[in-house]
Coordinates of C-alpha atoms in Angstrom, one line a residue:
X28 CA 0.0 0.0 0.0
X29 CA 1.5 3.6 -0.9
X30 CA 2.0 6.4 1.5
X31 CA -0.5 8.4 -0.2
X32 CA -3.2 6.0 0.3
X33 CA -2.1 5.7 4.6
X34 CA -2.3 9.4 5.2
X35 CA -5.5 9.2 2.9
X36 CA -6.7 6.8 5.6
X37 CA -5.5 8.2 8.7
X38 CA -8.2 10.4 10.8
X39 CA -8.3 13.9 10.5
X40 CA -7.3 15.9 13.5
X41 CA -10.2 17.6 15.4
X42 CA -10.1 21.3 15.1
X43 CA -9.5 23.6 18.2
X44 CA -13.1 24.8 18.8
X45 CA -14.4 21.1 19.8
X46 CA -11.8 21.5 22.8
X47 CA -13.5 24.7 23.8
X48 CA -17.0 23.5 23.3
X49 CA -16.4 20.3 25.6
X50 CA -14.4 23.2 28.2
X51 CA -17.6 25.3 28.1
X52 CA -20.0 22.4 28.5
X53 CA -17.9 21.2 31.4
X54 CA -18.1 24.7 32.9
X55 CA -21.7 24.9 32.5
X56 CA -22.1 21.9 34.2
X57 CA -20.0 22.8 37.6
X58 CA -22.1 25.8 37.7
X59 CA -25.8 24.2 37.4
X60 CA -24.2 22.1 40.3
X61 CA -22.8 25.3 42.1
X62 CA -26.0 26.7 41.5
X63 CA -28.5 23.5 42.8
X64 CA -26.3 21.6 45.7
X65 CA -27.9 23.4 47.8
X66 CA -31.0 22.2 46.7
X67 CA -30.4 18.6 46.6
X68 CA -28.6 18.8 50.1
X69 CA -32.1 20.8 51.3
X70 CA -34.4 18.5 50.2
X71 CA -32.0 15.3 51.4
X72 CA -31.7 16.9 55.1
X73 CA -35.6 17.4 54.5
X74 CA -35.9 13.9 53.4
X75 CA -34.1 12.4 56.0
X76 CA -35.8 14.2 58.5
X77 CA -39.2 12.9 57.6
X78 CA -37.9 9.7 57.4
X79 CA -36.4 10.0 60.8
X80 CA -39.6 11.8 62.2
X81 CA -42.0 8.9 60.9
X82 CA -39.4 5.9 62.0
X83 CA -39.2 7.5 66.1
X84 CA -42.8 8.2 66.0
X85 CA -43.8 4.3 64.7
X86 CA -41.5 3.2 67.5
X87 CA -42.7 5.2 70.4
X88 CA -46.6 4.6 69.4
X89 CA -45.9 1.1 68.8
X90 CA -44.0 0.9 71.8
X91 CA -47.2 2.5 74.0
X92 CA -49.6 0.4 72.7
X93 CA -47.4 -2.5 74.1
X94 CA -47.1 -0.9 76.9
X95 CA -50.7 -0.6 77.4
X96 CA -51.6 -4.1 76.7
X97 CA -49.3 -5.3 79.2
X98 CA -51.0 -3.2 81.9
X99 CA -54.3 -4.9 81.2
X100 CA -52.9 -8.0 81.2
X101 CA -51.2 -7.3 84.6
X102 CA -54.8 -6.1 85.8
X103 CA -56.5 -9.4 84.6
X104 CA -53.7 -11.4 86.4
X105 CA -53.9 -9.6 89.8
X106 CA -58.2 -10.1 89.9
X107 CA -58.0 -13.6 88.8
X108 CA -57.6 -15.3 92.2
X109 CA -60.2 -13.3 93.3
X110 CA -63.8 -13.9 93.9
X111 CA -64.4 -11.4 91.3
X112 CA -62.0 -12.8 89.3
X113 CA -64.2 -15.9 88.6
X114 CA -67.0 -14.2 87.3
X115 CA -64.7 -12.8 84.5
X116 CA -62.8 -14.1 81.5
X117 CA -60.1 -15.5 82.6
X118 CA -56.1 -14.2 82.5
X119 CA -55.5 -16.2 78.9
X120 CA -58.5 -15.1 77.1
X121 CA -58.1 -11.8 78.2
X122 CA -54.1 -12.0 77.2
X123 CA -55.1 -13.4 73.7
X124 CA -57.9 -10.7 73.0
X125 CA -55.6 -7.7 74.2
X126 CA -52.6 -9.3 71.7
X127 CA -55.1 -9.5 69.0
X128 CA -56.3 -5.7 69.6
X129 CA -52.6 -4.4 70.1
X130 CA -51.7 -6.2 66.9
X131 CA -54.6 -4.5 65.0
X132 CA -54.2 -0.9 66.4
X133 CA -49.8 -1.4 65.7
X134 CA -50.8 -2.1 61.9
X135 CA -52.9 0.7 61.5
X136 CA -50.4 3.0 63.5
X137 CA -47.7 1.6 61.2
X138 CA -49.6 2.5 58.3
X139 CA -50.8 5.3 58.9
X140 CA -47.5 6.9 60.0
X141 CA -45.3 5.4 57.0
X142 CA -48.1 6.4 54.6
X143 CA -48.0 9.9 55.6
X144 CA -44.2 9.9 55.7
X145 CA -43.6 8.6 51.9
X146 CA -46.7 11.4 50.9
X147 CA -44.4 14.0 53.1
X148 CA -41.4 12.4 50.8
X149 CA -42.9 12.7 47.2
X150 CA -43.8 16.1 48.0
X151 CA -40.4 17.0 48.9
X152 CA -39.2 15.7 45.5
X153 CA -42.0 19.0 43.5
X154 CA -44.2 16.0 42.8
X155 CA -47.7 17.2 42.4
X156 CA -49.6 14.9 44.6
X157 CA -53.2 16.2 43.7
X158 CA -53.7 13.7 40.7
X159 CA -52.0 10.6 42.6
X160 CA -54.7 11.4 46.0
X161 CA -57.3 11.8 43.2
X162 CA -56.5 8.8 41.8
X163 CA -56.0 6.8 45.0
X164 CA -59.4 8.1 46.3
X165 CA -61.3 6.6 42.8
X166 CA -59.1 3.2 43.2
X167 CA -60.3 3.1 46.7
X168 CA -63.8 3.7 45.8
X169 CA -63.3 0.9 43.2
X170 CA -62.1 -1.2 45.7
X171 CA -65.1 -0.6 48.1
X172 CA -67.3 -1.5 45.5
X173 CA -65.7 -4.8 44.3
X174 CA -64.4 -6.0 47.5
X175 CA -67.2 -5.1 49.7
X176 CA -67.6 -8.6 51.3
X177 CA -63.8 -8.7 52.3
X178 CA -64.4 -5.1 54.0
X179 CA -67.7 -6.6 55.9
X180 CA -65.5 -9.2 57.0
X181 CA -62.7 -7.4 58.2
X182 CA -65.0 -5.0 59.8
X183 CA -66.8 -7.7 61.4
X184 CA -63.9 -9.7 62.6
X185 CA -62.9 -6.1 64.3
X186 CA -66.0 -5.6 66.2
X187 CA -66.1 -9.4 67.5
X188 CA -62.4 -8.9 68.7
X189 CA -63.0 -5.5 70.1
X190 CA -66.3 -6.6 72.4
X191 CA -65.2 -9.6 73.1
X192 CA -68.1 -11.9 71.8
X193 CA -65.5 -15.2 71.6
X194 CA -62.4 -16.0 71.8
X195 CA -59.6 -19.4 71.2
X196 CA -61.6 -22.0 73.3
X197 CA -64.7 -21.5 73.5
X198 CA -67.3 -23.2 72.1
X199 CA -69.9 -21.1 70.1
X200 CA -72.7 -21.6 68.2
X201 CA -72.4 -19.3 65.0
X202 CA -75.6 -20.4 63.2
X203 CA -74.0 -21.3 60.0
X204 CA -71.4 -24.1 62.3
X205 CA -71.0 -25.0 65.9
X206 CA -67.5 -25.9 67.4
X207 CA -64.5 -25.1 69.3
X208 CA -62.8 -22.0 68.1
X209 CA -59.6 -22.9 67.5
X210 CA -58.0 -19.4 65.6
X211 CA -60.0 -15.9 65.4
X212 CA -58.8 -14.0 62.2
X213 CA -60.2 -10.6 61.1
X214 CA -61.4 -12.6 58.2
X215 CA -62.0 -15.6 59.2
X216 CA -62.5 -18.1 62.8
X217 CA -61.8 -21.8 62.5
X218 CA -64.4 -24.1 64.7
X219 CA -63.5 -27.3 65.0
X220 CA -66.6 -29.9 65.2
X221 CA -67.7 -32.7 66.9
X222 CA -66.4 -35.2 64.9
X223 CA -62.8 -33.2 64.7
X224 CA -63.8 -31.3 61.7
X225 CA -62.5 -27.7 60.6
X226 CA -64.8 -25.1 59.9
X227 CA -63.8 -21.7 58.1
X228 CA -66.5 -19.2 58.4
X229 CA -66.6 -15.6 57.1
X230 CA -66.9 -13.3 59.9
X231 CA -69.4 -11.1 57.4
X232 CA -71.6 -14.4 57.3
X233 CA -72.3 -14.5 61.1
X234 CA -75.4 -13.1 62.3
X235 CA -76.0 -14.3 65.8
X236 CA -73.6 -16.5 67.4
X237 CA -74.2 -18.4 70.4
X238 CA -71.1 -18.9 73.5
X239 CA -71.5 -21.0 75.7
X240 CA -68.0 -20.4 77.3
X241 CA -68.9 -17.6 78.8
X242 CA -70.2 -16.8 82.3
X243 CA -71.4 -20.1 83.6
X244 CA -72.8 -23.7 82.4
X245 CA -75.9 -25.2 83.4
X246 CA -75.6 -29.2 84.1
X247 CA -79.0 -30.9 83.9
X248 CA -79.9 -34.5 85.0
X249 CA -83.4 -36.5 84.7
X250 CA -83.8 -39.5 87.3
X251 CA -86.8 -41.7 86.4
X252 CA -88.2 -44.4 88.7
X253 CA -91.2 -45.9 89.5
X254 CA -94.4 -44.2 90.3
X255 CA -94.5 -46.3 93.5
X256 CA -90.4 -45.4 94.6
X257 CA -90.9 -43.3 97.8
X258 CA -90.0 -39.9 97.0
X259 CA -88.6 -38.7 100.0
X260 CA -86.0 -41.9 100.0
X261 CA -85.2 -41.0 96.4
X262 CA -84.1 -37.6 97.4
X263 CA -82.1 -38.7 100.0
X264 CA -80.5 -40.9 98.0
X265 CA -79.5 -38.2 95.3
X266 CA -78.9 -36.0 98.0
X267 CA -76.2 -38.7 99.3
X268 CA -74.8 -38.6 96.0
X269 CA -74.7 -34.7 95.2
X270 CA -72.8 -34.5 98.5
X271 CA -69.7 -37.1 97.6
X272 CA -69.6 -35.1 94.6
X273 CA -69.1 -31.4 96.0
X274 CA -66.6 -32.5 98.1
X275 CA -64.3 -34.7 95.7
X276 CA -61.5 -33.1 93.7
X277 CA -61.7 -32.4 90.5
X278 CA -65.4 -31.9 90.8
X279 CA -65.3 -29.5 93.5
X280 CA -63.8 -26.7 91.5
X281 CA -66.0 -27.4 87.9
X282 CA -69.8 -27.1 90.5
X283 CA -69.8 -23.1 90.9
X284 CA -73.2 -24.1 93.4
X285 CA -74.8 -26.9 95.3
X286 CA -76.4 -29.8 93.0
X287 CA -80.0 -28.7 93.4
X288 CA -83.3 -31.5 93.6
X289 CA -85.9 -29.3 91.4
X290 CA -88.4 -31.9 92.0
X291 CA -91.0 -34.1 89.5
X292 CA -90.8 -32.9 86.6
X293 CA -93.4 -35.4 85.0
X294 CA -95.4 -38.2 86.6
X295 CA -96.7 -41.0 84.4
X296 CA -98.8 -44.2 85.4
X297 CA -95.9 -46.4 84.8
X298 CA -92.6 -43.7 85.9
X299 CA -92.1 -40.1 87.6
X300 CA -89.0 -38.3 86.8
X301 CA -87.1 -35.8 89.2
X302 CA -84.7 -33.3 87.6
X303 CA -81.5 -32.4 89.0
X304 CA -79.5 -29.4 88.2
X305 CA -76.3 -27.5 89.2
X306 CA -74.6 -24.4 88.1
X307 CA -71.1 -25.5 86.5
X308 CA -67.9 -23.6 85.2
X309 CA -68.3 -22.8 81.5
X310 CA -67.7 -26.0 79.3
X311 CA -68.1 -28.5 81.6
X312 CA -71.5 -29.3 82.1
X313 CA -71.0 -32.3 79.8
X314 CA -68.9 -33.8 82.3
X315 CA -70.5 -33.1 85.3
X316 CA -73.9 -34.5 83.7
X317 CA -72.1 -37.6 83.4
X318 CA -70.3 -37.9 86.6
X319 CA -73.8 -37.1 88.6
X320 CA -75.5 -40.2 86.4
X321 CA -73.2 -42.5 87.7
X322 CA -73.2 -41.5 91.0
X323 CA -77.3 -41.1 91.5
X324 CA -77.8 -44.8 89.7
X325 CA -75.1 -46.3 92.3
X326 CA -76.9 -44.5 95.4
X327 CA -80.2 -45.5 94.1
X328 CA -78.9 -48.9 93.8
X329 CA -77.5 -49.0 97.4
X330 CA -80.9 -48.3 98.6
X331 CA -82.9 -50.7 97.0
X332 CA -84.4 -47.6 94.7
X333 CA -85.0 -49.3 90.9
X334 CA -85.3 -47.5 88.1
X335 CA -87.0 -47.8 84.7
X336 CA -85.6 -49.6 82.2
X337 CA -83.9 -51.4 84.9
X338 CA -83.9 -55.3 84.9
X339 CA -86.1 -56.2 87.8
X340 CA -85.1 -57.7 90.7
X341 CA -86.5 -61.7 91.0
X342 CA -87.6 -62.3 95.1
X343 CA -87.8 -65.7 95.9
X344 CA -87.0 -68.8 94.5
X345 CA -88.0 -69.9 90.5
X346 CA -89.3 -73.3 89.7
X347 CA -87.8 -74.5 86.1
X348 CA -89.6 -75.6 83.5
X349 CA -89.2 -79.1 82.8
X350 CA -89.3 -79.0 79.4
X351 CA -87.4 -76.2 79.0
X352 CA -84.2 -78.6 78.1
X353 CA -86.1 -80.9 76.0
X354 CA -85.5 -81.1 72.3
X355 CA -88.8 -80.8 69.9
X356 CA -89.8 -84.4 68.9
X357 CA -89.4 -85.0 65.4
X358 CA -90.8 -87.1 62.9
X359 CA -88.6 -90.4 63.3
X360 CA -88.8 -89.9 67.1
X361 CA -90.5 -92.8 69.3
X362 CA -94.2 -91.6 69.9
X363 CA -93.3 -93.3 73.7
X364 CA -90.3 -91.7 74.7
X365 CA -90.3 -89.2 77.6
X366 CA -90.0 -86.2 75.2
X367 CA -92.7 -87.4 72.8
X368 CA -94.8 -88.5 75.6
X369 CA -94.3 -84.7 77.3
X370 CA -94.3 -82.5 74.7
X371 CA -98.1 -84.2 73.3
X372 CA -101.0 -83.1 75.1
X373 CA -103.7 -85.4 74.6
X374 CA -102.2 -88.6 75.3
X375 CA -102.9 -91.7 72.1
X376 CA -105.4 -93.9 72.6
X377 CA -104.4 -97.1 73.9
X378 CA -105.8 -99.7 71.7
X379 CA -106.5 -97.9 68.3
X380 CA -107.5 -101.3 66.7
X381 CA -110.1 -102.3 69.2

């Protein structure tokens, strides 16, 4: 290749004025950033500042709210030995409602606060926040619309924490299930059944629920004997019986009164029934009922008391049947043998050819 055709090739120097352009841009530069650092280091410090503001403030609300649901769990505690204490929910339901309502009142606190704080922050950056709020109020109403079960359920689920209608452990009634509640959501509660089933109902969907955890329990028991027992030995007899119960352990502490002798509660030709009743802690009526039955039946045993349905009692001294262990005759059986002879009742003639 000639020499011609290399310098041909080679690049042309850049003239002098591209140097001063690129000087001048550089220049221009340093000074829109002399001119705006303040700026940027305003709107930082203000920046950091909210961001500061809204972090101290989360912590110290957050921080009161704990503080004030550890008081009233120290005030359920210090009542619960109490007479009074008895007659209220006890220290673990009242422990597991006030966690539930702290943790409800720390979200909203949280996002309240850091909501706030990150509208404080896009304002700090010129950002004209009228269109986003606009917007945001429209998506909400949206939301309202579309989602309007999910914000009766939450809603609900508020209210039934707030007034304490249930709680983990008792056993309700809620219409469209009955169970154990197991775990109360702002959503949803899980019952379990009877037969060990789950049961997720909508806190929206309950209308009218039933507890019967709460307060006190109501143990019922029907004794039916004869209409010729004599009543005031059958009373005694339960009576006996109610007795041993209030003073054994664990039964002692489940009966929150004496077991009570209403009376007859019906008298038929052939039975009369008493009904006996006693106040129990909540939940453990079942229990008592059947603790109580087994007593009563082995007191009215012990005193000669039957009851109906009962096998009866044979006095005296049965005469067998004598037949009662024969076989049936049969066909090719002798018409003289003892079984023949006993099981026919008109004896055969005894010359049929005569």
């Amino acid at each position: 290749m000639s020499l011609s055709a290399l310098l041909a090739a080679a690049p042309s120097p850049e003239p002098v004025g591209s140097l001063e352009e690129a000087a001048q841009q550089a220049g221009n530069a340093a000074g829109w950033v002399e001119e705006n650092w303040s700026t940027w280091l305003s709107t930082g410090l203000r920046i950091m500042l909210i961001v500061a503001v809204a972090i101290t403030l989360r912590y110290l609300i957050r921080r009161a709210l704990t503080n004030l649901i550890d008081r009233m769990n120290r005030s359920a505690q210090a009542v619960e030995g109490t007479a009074l204490g008895g007659l209220l929910v006890n220290a673990e339901r009242r422990r597991q409602r006030s966690e539930a309502i702290g943790s409800v009142l720390r979200s909203v606190a949280s996002f309240m606060i850091l909501g706030t704080a990150a509208l404080m922050v896009l304002g700090a950056f010129k950002i004209n926040l009228a269109p986003l709020l606009a917007s945001a109020g429209v998506a909400g109403v949206a939301l309202g619309f579309g989602a309007r079960n999910l914000v009766t359920d939450f809603l609900s689920g508020v209210f039934m924490i707030l007034e304490d209608q249930y709680g983990v452990g008792d056993t309700i009634d809620a219409g469209v299930a009955a169970g154990e509640v197991i775990e109360v959501g702002l959503r949803v509660t899980k019952l379990r059944g009877d037969n060990g089933e789950i049961w997720y109902v909508r806190n929206g969907e309950v209308k009218r629920i039933g507890n019967l955890s709460q307060g006190w329990s109501t143990a019922g028991v029907d004794v039916t004997v004869r209409p010729t027992e004599n009543l005031e030995h059958v009373r005694a007899a339960i009576t006996t019986a109610a007795e041993t119960l209030t003073k054994e352990e664990p039964w002692s502490e489940r009966l929150w009164g004496p077991v009570e002798v209403l009376g007859l509660d019906a008298v038929l030709l052939d039975s009369m029934t008493v009904r006996v009743t006693a106040k129990t802690m909540p939940g453990k009526s079942a229990g008592v009922e059947r603790e109580l039955r087994w007593r009563i039946k082995q007191a009215l045993d012990d005193a000669g008391i039957s009851m109906i349905g009962a096998v009866p009692q044979q006095t005296g001294e049965s005469t067998a049947d004598p037949t009662a262990a024969m076989a049936a005759p049969s066909a090719y059986a002798s018409a003289t043998s003892p079984q023949s002879l006993a099981a026919t009742p008109i004896p055969p003639p005894a010359n049929l050819n005569k």
